[in-house]
Amino acid sequence: DIQMTQSPSTLSASVGDRVTITCRASQSISSWLAWYQQKSGKAPKLLIYKASSLESGVPSRFSGSGSGTEFTLTISSLQPDDFATYYCQQYDSYSLTFGGGTKVEIK
Amino acid sequence: EVQLLESGGGLVQPGGSLRLSCAASGFTCSIYAMSWVRQAPGKGLEWVSGISGSGGNTYYADSVKGRFTVSRDDSKNTLYLQMSSLRAEDTAVYYCAKSRGTTTVVTDYWGQGTLVTVSS
């Protein structure tokens, strides 16, 4: 199975900061990588698919990049609504796997 | 409007069985890949099982293979997860999710989740 490793596991940042989260795959997954945002007690929300495609309705401050085994999610200017946990997910094979998550906290 | 409504969660003893349902509306379940994803209390997301759109091929995480069965009733537009030989480590909120398109498995819509607690 493909393993996904996210870093950092926790990130403290202020409103307006540029934030970057990294996700590494244990083998190449081409661009079959998604990013989700999850708030406490809620279902995850799709932000980015195919590594860099922005889901409809998601603010443009979110962007994704990478291919192969290294991927990043960037929030260009952190907003109060963005404090949440973020997960990457590979879908190269149907044994879908998630990263361990990155909690973005208020500094 | 796309909606997914899970039901069937509850308290079950170790070794017991439970069937989760996910009623879909606003789209035709049979032409999309559907997934079950779970989240143990305070933990991250874990993909559990999936079923393809056309053909209905099924897929399972190693942690549930042989114990869980995913199925779909196209007449009811409903997805199911039959869980047996339940263990304490199966305790989690279980979400069903719809794929973003008919040729992909990345999920866009999720239900609100149903809690399964395995405990004596």
mmCIF file of C-alpha atoms in Angstrom:
data_model
loop_
_atom_site.group_PDB
_atom_site.id
_atom_site.type_symbol
_atom_site.label_atom_id
_atom_site.label_comp_id
_atom_site.label_asym_id
_atom_site.label_seq_id
_atom_site.Cartn_x
_atom_site.Cartn_y
_atom_site.Cartn_z
ATOM 1 C CA ASP A 1 0.000 0.000 0.000
ATOM 2 C CA ILE A 2 1.046 3.585 -0.644
ATOM 3 C CA GLN A 3 1.931 5.498 2.531
ATOM 4 C CA MET A 4 1.353 9.246 2.816
ATOM 5 C CA THR A 5 3.435 11.344 5.207
ATOM 6 C CA GLN A 6 2.378 14.882 6.067
ATOM 7 C CA SER A 7 4.425 17.551 7.766
ATOM 8 C CA PRO A 8 4.237 19.326 10.052
ATOM 9 C CA SER A 9 1.627 17.624 12.222
ATOM 10 C CA THR A 10 0.835 20.947 13.902
ATOM 11 C CA LEU A 11 1.412 24.456 12.666
ATOM 12 C CA SER A 12 0.913 27.706 14.593
ATOM 13 C CA ALA A 13 0.297 30.751 12.437
ATOM 14 C CA SER A 14 -1.285 34.186 12.462
ATOM 15 C CA VAL A 15 -3.973 35.681 10.280
ATOM 16 C CA GLY A 16 -2.334 36.912 7.095
ATOM 17 C CA ASP A 17 0.554 34.421 7.217
ATOM 18 C CA ARG A 18 1.549 32.318 4.231
ATOM 19 C CA VAL A 19 1.257 28.669 5.207
ATOM 20 C CA THR A 20 2.724 25.614 3.493
ATOM 21 C CA ILE A 21 1.951 21.968 4.262
ATOM 22 C CA THR A 22 3.926 19.123 2.728
ATOM 23 C CA CYS A 23 2.803 15.624 1.786
ATOM 24 C CA ARG A 24 5.115 12.837 0.636
ATOM 25 C CA ALA A 25 4.066 9.567 -0.994
ATOM 26 C CA SER A 26 5.991 6.338 -0.500
ATOM 27 C CA GLN A 27 5.962 5.818 -4.270
ATOM 28 C CA SER A 28 5.065 7.878 -7.291
ATOM 29 C CA ILE A 29 1.377 8.734 -7.558
ATOM 30 C CA SER A 30 1.707 11.032 -10.569
ATOM 31 C CA SER A 31 -0.725 13.879 -9.782
ATOM 32 C CA TRP A 32 -3.404 11.746 -8.097
ATOM 33 C CA LEU A 33 -3.382 13.781 -4.893
ATOM 34 C CA ALA A 34 -6.189 15.599 -3.119
ATOM 35 C CA TRP A 35 -6.267 17.988 -0.155
ATOM 36 C CA TYR A 36 -9.140 18.209 2.323
ATOM 37 C CA GLN A 37 -9.984 20.616 5.126
ATOM 38 C CA GLN A 38 -11.753 19.338 8.212
ATOM 39 C CA LYS A 39 -13.202 21.380 11.040
ATOM 40 C CA SER A 40 -14.035 19.879 14.403
ATOM 41 C CA GLY A 41 -17.103 17.663 14.294
ATOM 42 C CA LYS A 42 -17.617 18.151 10.564
ATOM 43 C CA ALA A 43 -17.031 16.072 7.465
ATOM 44 C CA PRO A 44 -13.947 16.817 5.377
ATOM 45 C CA LYS A 45 -14.237 19.307 2.535
ATOM 46 C CA LEU A 46 -12.414 18.845 -0.768
ATOM 47 C CA LEU A 47 -10.090 21.769 -1.539
ATOM 48 C CA ILE A 48 -7.728 20.557 -4.252
ATOM 49 C CA TYR A 49 -7.774 17.550 -6.582
ATOM 50 C CA LYS A 50 -5.282 16.255 -9.135
ATOM 51 C CA ALA A 51 -2.549 17.953 -7.104
ATOM 52 C CA SER A 52 -3.274 21.507 -8.262
ATOM 53 C CA SER A 53 -6.890 21.824 -9.423
ATOM 54 C CA LEU A 54 -9.004 24.054 -7.205
ATOM 55 C CA GLU A 55 -12.418 22.637 -6.340
ATOM 56 C CA SER A 56 -15.321 24.882 -7.272
ATOM 57 C CA GLY A 57 -16.187 27.393 -4.567
ATOM 58 C CA VAL A 58 -12.847 27.122 -2.772
ATOM 59 C CA PRO A 59 -11.103 30.488 -2.260
ATOM 60 C CA SER A 60 -8.166 31.208 -4.533
ATOM 61 C CA ARG A 61 -5.833 31.686 -1.554
ATOM 62 C CA PHE A 62 -5.600 27.884 -1.505
ATOM 63 C CA SER A 63 -3.246 26.310 -4.027
ATOM 64 C CA GLY A 64 -1.618 22.944 -4.546
ATOM 65 C CA SER A 65 1.513 21.856 -6.346
ATOM 66 C CA GLY A 66 3.748 18.876 -6.907
ATOM 67 C CA SER A 67 3.831 15.553 -8.697
ATOM 68 C CA GLY A 68 5.366 12.143 -8.241
ATOM 69 C CA THR A 69 6.069 11.860 -4.524
ATOM 70 C CA GLU A 70 6.241 15.435 -3.199
ATOM 71 C CA PHE A 71 3.266 17.753 -2.868
ATOM 72 C CA THR A 72 2.443 21.000 -1.113
ATOM 73 C CA LEU A 73 -0.676 22.847 -0.065
ATOM 74 C CA THR A 74 -0.234 26.590 0.280
ATOM 75 C CA ILE A 75 -2.561 29.111 1.869
ATOM 76 C CA SER A 76 -1.352 32.473 0.610
ATOM 77 C CA SER A 77 -2.889 34.610 3.373
ATOM 78 C CA LEU A 78 -4.354 32.718 6.306
ATOM 79 C CA GLN A 79 -7.882 33.759 7.240
ATOM 80 C CA PRO A 80 -9.772 33.113 10.505
ATOM 81 C CA ASP A 81 -11.946 30.532 8.746
ATOM 82 C CA ASP A 82 -8.853 28.526 7.742
ATOM 83 C CA PHE A 83 -7.950 27.295 11.211
ATOM 84 C CA ALA A 84 -8.652 23.594 10.809
ATOM 85 C CA THR A 85 -6.978 20.251 10.119
ATOM 86 C CA TYR A 86 -5.781 19.493 6.604
ATOM 87 C CA TYR A 87 -5.323 16.049 5.065
ATOM 88 C CA CYS A 88 -3.739 14.889 1.861
ATOM 89 C CA GLN A 89 -5.059 11.772 0.124
ATOM 90 C CA GLN A 90 -3.643 9.722 -2.703
ATOM 91 C CA TYR A 91 -5.989 8.128 -5.221
ATOM 92 C CA ASP A 92 -3.477 6.565 -7.572
ATOM 93 C CA SER A 93 -4.714 3.156 -6.513
ATOM 94 C CA TYR A 94 -8.144 2.317 -5.186
ATOM 95 C CA SER A 95 -6.618 1.557 -1.821
ATOM 96 C CA LEU A 96 -6.966 5.235 -1.021
ATOM 97 C CA THR A 97 -4.739 6.497 1.768
ATOM 98 C CA PHE A 98 -4.668 9.695 3.778
ATOM 99 C CA GLY A 99 -1.829 11.527 5.368
ATOM 100 C CA GLY A 100 -1.825 11.879 9.126
ATOM 101 C CA GLY A 101 -3.145 15.424 9.053
ATOM 102 C CA THR A 102 -1.835 18.910 9.814
ATOM 103 C CA LYS A 103 -3.607 20.982 12.432
ATOM 104 C CA VAL A 104 -3.352 24.703 11.751
ATOM 105 C CA GLU A 105 -3.674 26.586 15.022
ATOM 106 C CA ILE A 106 -3.867 30.246 15.942
ATOM 107 C CA LYS A 107 -0.509 31.633 17.055
ATOM 108 C CA GLU B 1 -28.717 19.200 -4.326
ATOM 109 C CA VAL B 2 -26.410 16.317 -3.500
ATOM 110 C CA GLN B 3 -27.037 14.814 -0.075
ATOM 111 C CA LEU B 4 -25.689 11.762 1.710
ATOM 112 C CA LEU B 5 -27.338 10.562 4.899
ATOM 113 C CA GLU B 6 -25.690 7.804 6.916
ATOM 114 C CA SER B 7 -27.545 5.726 9.476
ATOM 115 C CA GLY B 8 -27.200 2.473 11.372
ATOM 116 C CA GLY B 9 -24.453 3.368 13.810
ATOM 117 C CA GLY B 10 -24.638 2.535 17.475
ATOM 118 C CA LEU B 11 -23.162 0.521 20.319
ATOM 119 C CA VAL B 12 -22.223 -3.076 19.552
ATOM 120 C CA GLN B 13 -20.286 -5.695 21.485
ATOM 121 C CA PRO B 14 -16.938 -7.016 20.278
ATOM 122 C CA GLY B 15 -17.527 -9.774 17.766
ATOM 123 C CA GLY B 16 -20.900 -8.365 16.810
ATOM 124 C CA SER B 17 -22.266 -7.095 13.522
ATOM 125 C CA LEU B 18 -23.783 -3.877 12.249
ATOM 126 C CA ARG B 19 -25.002 -2.599 8.888
ATOM 127 C CA LEU B 20 -24.523 1.025 7.941
ATOM 128 C CA SER B 21 -26.646 2.690 5.283
ATOM 129 C CA CYS B 22 -25.967 5.784 3.212
ATOM 130 C CA ALA B 23 -29.010 7.187 1.455
ATOM 131 C CA ALA B 24 -28.051 9.299 -1.537
ATOM 132 C CA SER B 25 -30.124 12.032 -3.166
ATOM 133 C CA GLY B 26 -29.512 14.571 -5.889
ATOM 134 C CA PHE B 27 -27.479 12.152 -8.011
ATOM 135 C CA THR B 28 -27.523 8.557 -9.242
ATOM 136 C CA CYS B 29 -25.373 6.521 -6.886
ATOM 137 C CA SER B 30 -24.807 3.682 -9.350
ATOM 138 C CA ILE B 31 -22.704 5.692 -11.817
ATOM 139 C CA TYR B 32 -20.298 7.133 -9.257
ATOM 140 C CA ALA B 33 -17.629 5.464 -7.198
ATOM 141 C CA MET B 34 -18.573 5.590 -3.542
ATOM 142 C CA SER B 35 -16.362 5.250 -0.496
ATOM 143 C CA TRP B 36 -16.599 4.616 3.210
ATOM 144 C CA VAL B 37 -14.090 6.527 5.337
ATOM 145 C CA ARG B 38 -13.817 6.356 9.115
ATOM 146 C CA GLN B 39 -12.319 8.491 11.837
ATOM 147 C CA ALA B 40 -11.572 7.120 15.276
ATOM 148 C CA PRO B 41 -12.083 9.570 18.147
ATOM 149 C CA GLY B 42 -9.349 12.202 18.051
ATOM 150 C CA LYS B 43 -7.579 10.489 15.149
ATOM 151 C CA GLY B 44 -7.120 11.010 11.428
ATOM 152 C CA LEU B 45 -9.062 9.792 8.438
ATOM 153 C CA GLU B 46 -8.872 6.176 7.291
ATOM 154 C CA TRP B 47 -10.323 4.930 4.013
ATOM 155 C CA VAL B 48 -12.245 1.718 4.695
ATOM 156 C CA SER B 49 -13.916 0.534 1.513
ATOM 157 C CA GLY B 50 -15.079 1.579 -1.905
ATOM 158 C CA ILE B 51 -17.279 0.450 -4.759
ATOM 159 C CA SER B 52 -16.795 1.492 -8.359
ATOM 160 C CA GLY B 53 -19.515 3.088 -10.431
ATOM 161 C CA SER B 54 -19.803 0.900 -13.474
ATOM 162 C CA GLY B 55 -19.323 -2.773 -12.701
ATOM 163 C CA GLY B 56 -19.574 -2.380 -8.958
ATOM 164 C CA ASN B 57 -16.066 -3.637 -8.198
ATOM 165 C CA THR B 58 -15.357 -3.534 -4.474
ATOM 166 C CA TYR B 59 -12.222 -2.594 -2.577
ATOM 167 C CA TYR B 60 -11.192 -2.824 1.073
ATOM 168 C CA ALA B 61 -8.501 -1.637 3.437
ATOM 169 C CA ASP B 62 -6.405 -4.483 4.824
ATOM 170 C CA SER B 63 -7.698 -3.641 8.304
ATOM 171 C CA VAL B 64 -11.267 -4.656 7.382
ATOM 172 C CA LYS B 65 -10.784 -7.155 4.552
ATOM 173 C CA GLY B 66 -12.786 -10.304 5.180
ATOM 174 C CA ARG B 67 -14.916 -8.626 7.875
ATOM 175 C CA PHE B 68 -16.647 -5.764 6.050
ATOM 176 C CA THR B 69 -18.698 -5.893 2.847
ATOM 177 C CA VAL B 70 -19.710 -2.889 0.768
ATOM 178 C CA SER B 71 -22.760 -3.061 -1.459
ATOM 179 C CA ARG B 72 -25.245 -0.852 -3.226
ATOM 180 C CA ASP B 73 -28.996 -1.003 -3.900
ATOM 181 C CA ASP B 74 -29.505 0.938 -7.085
ATOM 182 C CA SER B 75 -33.298 0.858 -6.726
ATOM 183 C CA LYS B 76 -33.007 2.652 -3.394
ATOM 184 C CA ASN B 77 -29.995 4.788 -4.374
ATOM 185 C CA THR B 78 -28.380 3.584 -1.181
ATOM 186 C CA LEU B 79 -24.898 2.396 -0.219
ATOM 187 C CA TYR B 80 -24.317 -0.111 2.560
ATOM 188 C CA LEU B 81 -21.467 -1.295 4.722
ATOM 189 C CA GLN B 82 -22.008 -4.639 6.418
ATOM 190 C CA MET B 83 -19.599 -4.953 9.322
ATOM 191 C CA SER B 84 -18.978 -8.202 11.180
ATOM 192 C CA SER B 85 -16.491 -9.529 13.732
ATOM 193 C CA LEU B 86 -16.269 -6.011 15.078
ATOM 194 C CA ARG B 87 -13.325 -5.001 17.245
ATOM 195 C CA ALA B 88 -12.709 -2.157 19.650
ATOM 196 C CA GLU B 89 -10.425 -0.572 17.065
ATOM 197 C CA ASP B 90 -13.369 -0.290 14.643
ATOM 198 C CA THR B 91 -14.863 2.374 16.921
ATOM 199 C CA ALA B 92 -15.138 5.502 14.781
ATOM 200 C CA VAL B 93 -17.374 7.909 12.959
ATOM 201 C CA TYR B 94 -18.102 6.348 9.566
ATOM 202 C CA TYR B 95 -18.611 8.641 6.598
ATOM 203 C CA CYS B 96 -19.850 7.772 3.141
ATOM 204 C CA ALA B 97 -18.565 9.881 0.279
ATOM 205 C CA LYS B 98 -19.302 10.319 -3.403
ATOM 206 C CA SER B 99 -16.662 10.526 -6.113
ATOM 207 C CA ARG B 100 -16.232 13.806 -7.886
ATOM 208 C CA GLY B 101 -16.925 12.331 -11.303
ATOM 209 C CA THR B 102 -17.819 9.098 -13.021
ATOM 210 C CA THR B 103 -14.198 8.355 -13.990
ATOM 211 C CA THR B 104 -12.439 9.257 -10.748
ATOM 212 C CA VAL B 105 -12.478 8.143 -7.120
ATOM 213 C CA VAL B 106 -11.550 11.418 -5.432
ATOM 214 C CA THR B 107 -14.469 12.352 -3.203
ATOM 215 C CA ASP B 108 -16.330 15.639 -3.226
ATOM 216 C CA TYR B 109 -19.510 15.195 -1.177
ATOM 217 C CA TRP B 110 -19.535 13.555 2.243
ATOM 218 C CA GLY B 111 -22.312 12.662 4.641
ATOM 219 C CA GLN B 112 -22.424 13.879 8.219
ATOM 220 C CA GLY B 113 -21.196 10.547 9.566
ATOM 221 C CA THR B 114 -22.564 7.886 11.893
ATOM 222 C CA LEU B 115 -20.827 6.803 15.094
ATOM 223 C CA VAL B 116 -20.019 3.145 15.675
ATOM 224 C CA THR B 117 -18.890 2.194 19.167
ATOM 225 C CA VAL B 118 -17.569 -1.311 19.778
ATOM 226 C CA SER B 119 -17.496 -2.015 23.483
ATOM 227 C CA SER B 120 -18.673 -4.527 26.039
#
